[in-house]
Amino acid sequence: MPLTDVEPVLTVRGLEKSYNKLRVIKGVDLDLHRGEVLAIIGPSGSGKSTLIRCLNLLEVPTAGEIAYNGRRVENRFQSRGGNIGCGELRRHVGMVFQHFNLFPHKTVMQNICEGPVAVLKEPREEVEARALELLGKVGLLDKRDAYPNHLSGGQKQRVAIARALAMRPDVLLLDEVTSALDPELVGEVLQVIRLLAHDGMTMAIVTHEMAFAADVADRVAFIDGGVIAELGTAESVIRNPASERLQAFLGRFNA
Amino acid sequence: MPYKWDFSAVLQYWDLFAWGLWLTFAYTLGSIVVGVVIGMIICFGRLSRFPVISGLSRAYQEVFRCTPLLVQLMWFYYALPLLLGITIENYVAAMLTLSLYAGSFYSEIFRGGILSIDKGQTEAAKAIAMSDRQVMWRIVIPQAFKRVLPSFINQSVIQFKNTSLISVISVGELAYMAAVVNGQTYRPLEAFTVVALLYFVVLFPMTQAADYVEHRMRVSD
């Protein structure tokens, strides 16, 4: 399915982000289409994480516009008029973090049910049934009553993914979700993400796993110095990099 | 000649000690409850993004943390009435001062607890669309509560001992009663020993509890 035929879920225009005088994102245009998996790669400090964190307003852009399903995103919690606030935006755009950030005072089940019950005000029984289904999907049904401290990194990250999915998001943002894991635990998390891609989940994935990006992503964006330096299919960007910068970057991964 | 201990004279006045101990408990608990409320208000004040509110809260904290409780008591009992042209009963001044003093320390303990919670917790909570209020009450405060418990207990132990200072404005709590019994019996060694023991017997289990909580927290973290 050619991407241009599909309305973008998220559109980004002229996005900039500065911290005082440090310009981290220097003008990014990007469309994320429904059902698409977009991998965002690039060297450390290039602005990948800042960019993805702007998409659900965890970082507030300094300039530019973001729209969700054509509705302009505003930096306030409540939606107003035709615009969408970050409260409503985050109901539809979930996020998974590098350091999991599970709630340590809640069990696995409570972590997953927290959003739908406390925020979406859905009936608890319904949410719990869905949580169990999700736990089955990520292979952690037996850990339902465990506290996060008793889980391995890979297990924590799979719970974090289930927690994000419990909100039934339209889009999932994954910010270096395997970077804090021991190498032998990376695979189990990537496997879950592959499954989501297979199910048609729209995702933006910041990652250092080049082979995985090439394999699972529909498109790949190479961020360098705060701008999108290359953007195209995984095949063209990762297998046939055009610029020297990208070639040098990929060379370090033997991808 | 070695001193001959004789507690019998002093212990005749056991009802005074009992009454003093009861008042000490009452002032401690009362000022802790009010102090916690003040502490929470000032803590949120300090965390406010409005400079006027955070500045005023800061000023309050510093005034009460950087002046001795004894001086504060005197000020509220002897000085403030002159300023306002009213009389303030000693028990009112005592309760007020103890609470304000406790509040300034509690607020800093609470603030430290809230700030000690990892930023990732707030971000994860926001990412599932929680409002700032929900983030605070559902995610940050429950974790901060556990973390500040040992400091909270320690500060409350200090508060229990600090009530002895209100004896200087003639509130008949435990330390005051020691002086009264001494006046009746001329047995200062016994009178003050009994009172010291009473303080110790109450507070020792508290410090042990604080240590226990701290130890358990280290294990669970």
Coordinates of C-alpha atoms in Angstrom, one line a residue, chain A:
Chain A
M1 CA 0.0 0.0 0.0
P2 CA 1.7 3.3 -1.1
L3 CA 1.9 5.6 1.9
T4 CA 0.8 8.7 0.1
D5 CA -2.7 7.2 -0.3
V6 CA -3.1 7.2 3.5
E7 CA -4.0 10.2 5.6
P8 CA -1.2 10.9 8.1
V9 CA -2.0 10.3 11.8
L10 CA 0.7 12.7 13.0
T11 CA 2.1 15.5 10.9
V12 CA 5.0 17.6 12.0
R13 CA 5.9 20.9 10.3
G14 CA 8.9 23.1 11.0
L15 CA 9.5 21.6 14.4
E16 CA 12.2 23.2 16.5
K17 CA 13.3 22.6 20.0
S18 CA 16.0 24.6 21.9
Y19 CA 17.2 24.4 25.5
N20 CA 18.3 28.0 26.2
K21 CA 20.7 28.6 23.3
L22 CA 21.3 25.0 22.4
R23 CA 19.2 24.1 19.3
V24 CA 18.5 20.4 19.4
I25 CA 15.8 20.2 16.7
K26 CA 16.3 22.6 13.9
G27 CA 13.3 22.4 11.7
V28 CA 11.8 18.9 11.1
D29 CA 8.9 18.0 8.8
L30 CA 7.5 14.5 9.1
D31 CA 4.4 12.6 8.5
L32 CA 3.5 9.4 10.3
H33 CA 0.9 7.4 8.4
R34 CA -1.7 5.0 9.7
G35 CA -0.3 1.5 10.0
E36 CA 3.2 2.7 9.3
V37 CA 6.3 1.7 11.3
L38 CA 8.9 4.6 11.2
A39 CA 12.3 3.9 12.6
I40 CA 14.3 7.0 13.7
I41 CA 18.1 6.4 13.7
G42 CA 21.1 8.6 14.2
P43 CA 24.1 9.3 16.3
S44 CA 23.9 10.1 20.0
G45 CA 22.9 13.7 20.7
S46 CA 21.4 14.1 17.2
G47 CA 18.0 14.9 18.6
K48 CA 16.2 11.6 18.0
S49 CA 14.8 11.3 21.5
T50 CA 13.9 14.9 21.7
L51 CA 12.0 14.6 18.4
I52 CA 9.9 11.6 19.5
R53 CA 9.3 13.2 22.9
C54 CA 7.9 16.3 21.1
L55 CA 5.3 14.0 19.5
N56 CA 3.4 13.5 22.7
L57 CA 4.4 16.9 24.2
L58 CA 6.7 15.5 26.9
E59 CA 9.0 18.1 25.4
V60 CA 7.3 21.3 24.4
P61 CA 8.5 22.4 20.9
T62 CA 10.0 25.9 20.7
A63 CA 8.6 26.4 17.2
G64 CA 6.6 24.5 14.6
E65 CA 3.4 22.6 14.5
I66 CA 2.2 19.1 15.3
A67 CA -1.2 17.8 14.2
Y68 CA -3.0 14.7 15.2
N69 CA -5.6 13.5 12.6
G70 CA -5.6 17.0 11.3
R71 CA -6.2 18.7 14.6
R72 CA -3.6 21.1 15.7
V73 CA -1.8 20.1 19.0
E74 CA -1.8 22.8 21.6
N75 CA 0.5 23.1 24.7
R76 CA -2.3 22.8 27.2
F77 CA -3.9 19.8 28.9
Q78 CA -7.5 20.3 27.9
S79 CA -8.6 20.3 24.2
R80 CA -10.2 23.6 23.1
G81 CA -12.1 24.4 20.0
G82 CA -10.9 22.2 17.1
N83 CA -7.5 21.9 18.6
I84 CA -6.3 19.0 20.7
G85 CA -4.6 19.3 24.1
C86 CA -1.8 17.0 25.4
G87 CA -4.3 15.3 27.7
E88 CA -6.4 14.0 24.8
L89 CA -3.4 13.6 22.5
R90 CA -1.7 11.2 25.0
R91 CA -4.9 9.0 25.2
H92 CA -4.2 8.2 21.5
V93 CA -0.4 8.4 21.4
G94 CA 1.2 6.1 23.8
M95 CA 4.9 5.9 24.7
V96 CA 7.4 3.4 26.0
F97 CA 10.6 4.6 27.6
Q98 CA 14.2 3.5 27.6
H99 CA 14.2 3.0 31.4
F100 CA 10.7 1.4 31.5
N101 CA 9.5 3.8 34.2
L102 CA 7.1 1.2 35.6
F103 CA 5.3 2.3 38.8
P104 CA 7.2 0.5 41.5
H105 CA 4.4 0.8 44.1
K106 CA 2.0 -1.1 41.8
T107 CA 1.9 -4.7 40.7
V108 CA 2.2 -5.6 37.0
M109 CA -1.6 -5.7 36.7
Q110 CA -2.1 -2.4 38.5
N111 CA 0.5 -0.8 36.2
I112 CA -1.3 -1.9 33.1
C113 CA -4.8 -1.0 34.4
E114 CA -3.8 2.4 35.9
G115 CA -4.3 4.4 32.7
P116 CA -7.6 2.9 31.5
V117 CA -9.2 2.9 35.0
A118 CA -7.9 6.2 36.4
V119 CA -7.8 8.2 33.2
L120 CA -10.2 6.7 30.8
K121 CA -12.6 5.8 33.6
E122 CA -13.4 2.4 32.0
P123 CA -14.9 -0.3 34.2
R124 CA -12.3 -2.2 36.1
E125 CA -13.4 -5.7 35.1
E126 CA -13.3 -4.9 31.5
V127 CA -9.9 -3.3 31.8
E128 CA -8.6 -6.3 33.8
A129 CA -9.8 -8.7 31.1
R130 CA -8.0 -6.7 28.5
A131 CA -4.8 -6.5 30.7
L132 CA -4.7 -10.3 31.0
E133 CA -5.0 -10.6 27.3
L134 CA -2.1 -8.2 26.8
L135 CA 0.0 -10.0 29.4
G136 CA -0.6 -13.2 27.4
K137 CA 0.5 -11.4 24.3
V138 CA 3.8 -10.3 25.9
G139 CA 4.2 -13.6 27.5
L140 CA 4.0 -12.6 31.2
L141 CA 0.7 -13.9 32.4
D142 CA 2.5 -15.6 35.3
K143 CA 3.9 -12.2 36.5
R144 CA 0.5 -10.5 36.9
D145 CA 0.8 -10.0 40.6
A146 CA 4.6 -9.4 40.7
Y147 CA 6.0 -6.0 41.6
P148 CA 8.3 -4.4 38.9
N149 CA 11.4 -4.8 41.2
H150 CA 11.1 -8.6 40.8
L151 CA 11.2 -8.6 37.1
S152 CA 14.2 -8.6 34.6
G153 CA 14.7 -5.7 32.4
G154 CA 13.2 -7.5 29.4
Q155 CA 10.1 -8.4 31.4
K156 CA 9.8 -4.8 32.7
Q157 CA 9.9 -3.5 29.2
R158 CA 7.3 -5.9 28.0
V159 CA 5.0 -4.8 30.9
A160 CA 5.7 -1.2 29.9
I161 CA 4.5 -2.0 26.4
A162 CA 1.4 -3.7 27.7
R163 CA 0.8 -0.7 29.9
A164 CA 0.9 1.6 26.9
L165 CA -1.3 -0.8 24.8
A166 CA -3.9 -1.0 27.5
M167 CA -4.9 2.6 26.6
R168 CA -5.7 1.3 23.1
P169 CA -3.6 3.9 21.5
D170 CA -3.6 4.9 17.8
V171 CA 0.1 5.5 17.7
L172 CA 2.9 4.1 19.8
L173 CA 6.1 6.0 20.4
L174 CA 9.1 3.8 21.4
D175 CA 12.1 5.7 22.7
E176 CA 15.2 3.4 22.7
V177 CA 13.3 0.7 24.4
T178 CA 16.1 -1.9 24.2
S179 CA 19.1 0.4 25.0
A180 CA 19.0 -0.2 28.8
L181 CA 18.7 -4.0 28.4
D182 CA 21.3 -6.7 28.7
P183 CA 22.0 -8.0 25.2
E184 CA 20.4 -11.4 25.9
L185 CA 17.1 -9.7 26.8
V186 CA 16.9 -7.5 23.7
G187 CA 15.4 -10.2 21.5
E188 CA 12.3 -10.8 23.6
V189 CA 11.3 -7.1 23.5
L190 CA 12.0 -6.8 19.8
Q191 CA 9.8 -9.9 19.2
V192 CA 6.9 -8.1 20.9
I193 CA 7.4 -5.0 18.8
R194 CA 7.5 -7.2 15.6
L195 CA 4.2 -8.7 16.7
L196 CA 2.7 -5.2 17.0
A197 CA 4.0 -4.2 13.6
H198 CA 2.5 -7.3 12.2
D199 CA -0.9 -6.4 13.7
G200 CA -0.7 -3.0 12.0
M201 CA 0.1 -0.8 14.9
T202 CA 1.3 2.7 13.9
M203 CA 4.7 3.2 15.5
A204 CA 7.6 5.6 15.6
I205 CA 10.7 3.8 17.0
V206 CA 13.9 5.5 18.0
T207 CA 16.4 2.7 18.0
H208 CA 20.1 1.7 17.7
E209 CA 19.1 -1.8 16.5
M210 CA 19.9 -1.3 12.8
A211 CA 19.1 -4.9 11.7
F212 CA 15.8 -4.7 13.5
A213 CA 15.0 -1.3 12.0
A214 CA 15.8 -2.6 8.5
D215 CA 13.6 -5.6 9.1
V216 CA 10.5 -4.1 10.8
A217 CA 10.3 -0.5 9.6
D218 CA 8.4 0.7 6.5
R219 CA 10.4 3.9 6.5
V220 CA 13.6 5.0 8.2
A221 CA 14.5 8.6 9.1
F222 CA 18.2 9.4 9.7
I223 CA 18.5 12.3 12.1
D224 CA 21.8 14.2 12.1
G225 CA 22.5 17.5 13.8
G226 CA 18.8 18.2 14.6
V227 CA 17.4 17.7 11.1
I228 CA 16.2 14.7 9.1
A229 CA 19.2 14.1 6.9
E230 CA 17.7 11.1 5.0
L231 CA 14.2 9.7 4.9
G232 CA 13.0 6.8 2.8
T233 CA 12.2 3.1 2.8
A234 CA 14.3 0.9 5.1
E235 CA 15.8 -0.6 1.9
S236 CA 17.0 2.7 0.6
V237 CA 18.2 4.3 3.8
I238 CA 19.8 1.4 5.6
R239 CA 20.9 -0.8 2.7
N240 CA 21.8 1.9 0.3
P241 CA 22.7 5.0 2.3
A242 CA 23.3 8.1 0.1
S243 CA 25.3 10.4 2.2
E244 CA 28.8 9.9 3.6
R245 CA 27.5 10.7 7.1
L246 CA 25.0 8.0 7.0
Q247 CA 27.4 5.5 5.5
A248 CA 29.9 6.3 8.3
F249 CA 27.1 6.0 10.9
L250 CA 25.9 2.7 9.6
G251 CA 29.5 1.4 9.2
R252 CA 29.8 1.4 13.0
F253 CA 26.9 -1.1 13.2
N254 CA 28.0 -3.5 10.5
A255 CA 24.4 -3.5 9.4

